[in-house]
Each structure stands twice: as structure tokens, then as C-alpha cells.
CSV table of C-alpha atoms in Angstrom, one decimal:
chain,number,residue,atom,x,y,z
A,226,MET,CA,-163.7,-17.5,114.4
A,227,VAL,CA,-161.4,-17.6,111.3
A,228,ALA,CA,-159.8,-15.5,114.1
A,229,ALA,CA,-159.4,-18.4,116.3
A,230,LEU,CA,-158.3,-20.7,113.6
A,231,TRP,CA,-155.5,-18.3,112.3
A,232,VAL,CA,-153.4,-18.6,115.6
A,233,PRO,CA,-152.7,-21.9,115.1
A,234,PHE,CA,-152.1,-21.9,111.5
A,235,ALA,CA,-149.7,-19.0,111.4
A,236,THR,CA,-147.7,-20.7,114.5
A,237,LEU,CA,-147.1,-23.9,112.4
A,238,ALA,CA,-146.7,-22.1,109.7
A,239,GLY,CA,-144.3,-20.1,110.9
A,240,VAL,CA,-141.8,-22.8,112.3
A,241,VAL,CA,-141.9,-24.0,109.1
A,242,THR,CA,-141.4,-21.4,107.1
A,243,SER,CA,-137.9,-20.3,109.4
A,244,TRP,CA,-137.2,-24.0,109.3
A,245,GLN,CA,-136.7,-23.8,105.4
A,246,VAL,CA,-134.0,-21.3,105.8
A,247,GLN,CA,-131.6,-24.4,106.6
A,248,GLY,CA,-132.6,-26.1,103.3
A,249,ILE,CA,-133.0,-23.4,101.5
A,250,ASP,CA,-129.0,-22.7,102.3
A,251,SER,CA,-127.7,-26.3,102.4
A,252,ASP,CA,-129.0,-26.1,99.2
A,253,TRP,CA,-127.5,-22.9,98.4
A,254,VAL,CA,-124.1,-24.4,99.5
A,255,ASP,CA,-124.4,-27.6,97.4
A,256,ARG,CA,-124.9,-26.1,94.5
A,257,GLN,CA,-121.6,-23.7,94.7
A,258,GLN,CA,-119.8,-26.6,95.6
A,259,ALA,CA,-121.3,-28.6,92.6
A,260,ALA,CA,-120.1,-24.7,90.2
A,261,CYS,CA,-117.3,-24.8,92.0
A,262,ARG,CA,-117.5,-20.8,92.0
A,263,HIS,CA,-119.2,-19.1,94.3
A,264,LEU,CA,-122.8,-18.0,93.7
A,265,PRO,CA,-124.7,-15.2,94.6
A,266,PHE,CA,-126.7,-15.9,98.0
A,267,PRO,CA,-130.7,-17.3,97.7
A,268,LYS,CA,-133.2,-13.8,97.8
A,269,ALA,CA,-135.2,-16.7,99.1
A,270,GLU,CA,-133.7,-17.3,102.6
A,271,TYR,CA,-134.6,-14.0,103.5
A,272,VAL,CA,-138.0,-14.5,102.4
A,273,ALA,CA,-138.4,-17.4,104.5
A,274,ALA,CA,-136.6,-15.9,107.7
A,275,TRP,CA,-138.9,-12.9,107.3
A,276,SER,CA,-141.8,-14.5,106.9
A,277,GLY,CA,-141.7,-17.2,109.6
A,278,VAL,CA,-140.8,-14.4,112.1
A,279,VAL,CA,-143.9,-12.3,110.6
A,280,LEU,CA,-146.4,-15.1,111.1
A,281,GLY,CA,-145.4,-16.7,114.5
A,282,VAL,CA,-145.5,-12.8,115.4
A,283,SER,CA,-149.1,-11.9,114.2
A,284,ALA,CA,-150.0,-15.3,115.5
A,285,VAL,CA,-149.4,-13.4,118.7
A,286,VAL,CA,-150.7,-10.3,118.2
A,287,VAL,CA,-153.9,-12.0,116.5
A,288,CYS,CA,-154.3,-14.3,120.0
A,289,VAL,CA,-154.0,-10.8,121.9
A,290,LEU,CA,-156.9,-8.7,119.5
A,291,LEU,CA,-158.9,-11.8,119.6
A,292,ALA,CA,-159.0,-11.7,123.8
A,293,ARG,CA,-159.7,-8.6,123.9
A,294,ARG,CA,-163.1,-8.5,121.7
A,295,VAL,CA,-164.3,-11.9,123.5
A,296,ARG,CA,-163.5,-10.1,126.7
A,297,ARG,CA,-165.5,-7.0,126.0
A,298,GLU,CA,-168.4,-8.5,123.9
A,299,CYS,CA,-168.7,-11.6,125.8
A,300,GLY,CA,-167.2,-10.4,129.3
A,301,GLY,CA,-165.5,-13.9,129.5
A,302,ARG,CA,-162.2,-15.3,128.8
A,303,LEU,CA,-160.9,-16.2,125.8
A,304,ALA,CA,-160.3,-19.4,126.8
A,305,GLY,CA,-163.5,-19.9,127.9
A,306,THR,CA,-164.8,-21.4,124.5
A,307,LYS,CA,-163.3,-23.7,122.1
A,308,ALA,CA,-162.7,-21.8,118.9
A,309,GLY,CA,-161.0,-19.3,121.9
A,310,LEU,CA,-158.7,-22.7,123.5
A,311,VAL,CA,-157.9,-23.2,120.2
A,312,ALA,CA,-156.1,-19.8,119.6
A,313,HIS,CA,-155.1,-19.8,123.1
A,314,ILE,CA,-152.9,-22.9,122.9
A,315,GLY,CA,-152.1,-21.8,119.8
A,316,ALA,CA,-150.6,-18.4,121.1
A,317,TRP,CA,-148.1,-20.2,123.4
A,318,ALA,CA,-147.0,-22.6,120.9
A,319,GLY,CA,-146.2,-19.2,118.9
A,320,VAL,CA,-144.5,-17.8,122.1
A,321,LEU,CA,-142.1,-20.3,122.5
A,322,THR,CA,-141.3,-20.6,118.6
A,323,ILE,CA,-140.9,-17.4,118.1
A,324,PRO,CA,-137.0,-17.3,119.6
A,325,LEU,CA,-136.3,-20.2,117.3
A,326,GLU,CA,-137.4,-17.8,114.5
A,327,LEU,CA,-135.6,-15.0,115.2
A,328,PHE,CA,-132.3,-16.9,115.7
A,329,LEU,CA,-132.8,-17.7,112.0
A,330,LEU,CA,-133.6,-14.9,111.0
A,331,TYR,CA,-130.0,-13.8,113.1
A,332,ALA,CA,-128.7,-17.0,111.3
A,333,THR,CA,-129.2,-15.6,107.8
A,334,TYR,CA,-127.6,-12.3,108.0
A,335,SER,CA,-124.5,-12.9,110.0
A,336,PRO,CA,-122.2,-13.7,107.6
A,337,VAL,CA,-120.6,-16.6,107.1
A,338,ASP,CA,-116.6,-16.9,108.8
A,339,SER,CA,-115.3,-19.2,106.2
A,340,GLY,CA,-117.7,-19.7,103.4
A,341,PRO,CA,-118.7,-22.8,102.1
A,342,VAL,CA,-115.5,-25.0,101.2
A,343,LEU,CA,-115.2,-25.1,97.5
A,344,GLY,CA,-113.3,-28.1,97.7
A,345,ASP,CA,-111.3,-29.6,95.1
A,346,CYS,CA,-111.9,-27.7,91.7
A,347,GLY,CA,-108.6,-28.0,89.9
């Protein structure tokens, strides 16, 4: 089942894309310091932050829908099949990683109090 394999893939991809927010932000600060001026905020950081949350939540939603389908068609539990077990484990991992993804989304939109220090640009 493709849906069962989507769950762990989306969970992992959600964490990876959310984690890219930190790298994009660090690169942006480094570019500002090198240019000695404030640069526009990178839109890629917004895309990465939202992608992480969407992938993480979609993993859990797909797992729930898959479980309902298996229960309706087979009358059994999702974890009773190999593909279902993979989806079940991936969804639980997704539930654990969604708070991280939400925090990084929040951090993307929260204002930076002091801003990047541009250093000695004289």
C-alpha cells in the first residue's frame, strides 16, 4: 500500500524540512553580516516551516484514514499487517515530532528582538 509507506516518509520529510528552517536562518544572518546591511527575510524559510508542519500532520491524517479503511474492509486492526505496522509506527513518530515542527513554525514568525548583529561595518 502506497498510503502506508507515505506515513513514515511524510514524518521524516516533515522533520527534515522543518529543521532546514534553522539552516536558512543562519545563512541569512551570515549574508547580512557579510554585506553589512539588513537583507529581506528569505521566503524559503516560510516555505520550509509550513512544509514541515503540513507533512507531519498529513502523516497522522493518512494513518488515521488508512486505519479506518482497513477496519472497514478487513475488519482487522491496522497494526495487523506489515504495511499497517509501518504506518502505525510512522504516525506515532509523527505525533512526537509535530510539536518540534510547530515550534519552528512559531520561531519563523516570531520577531527577533535584537536582530542580527552586523558587526564592524565601518
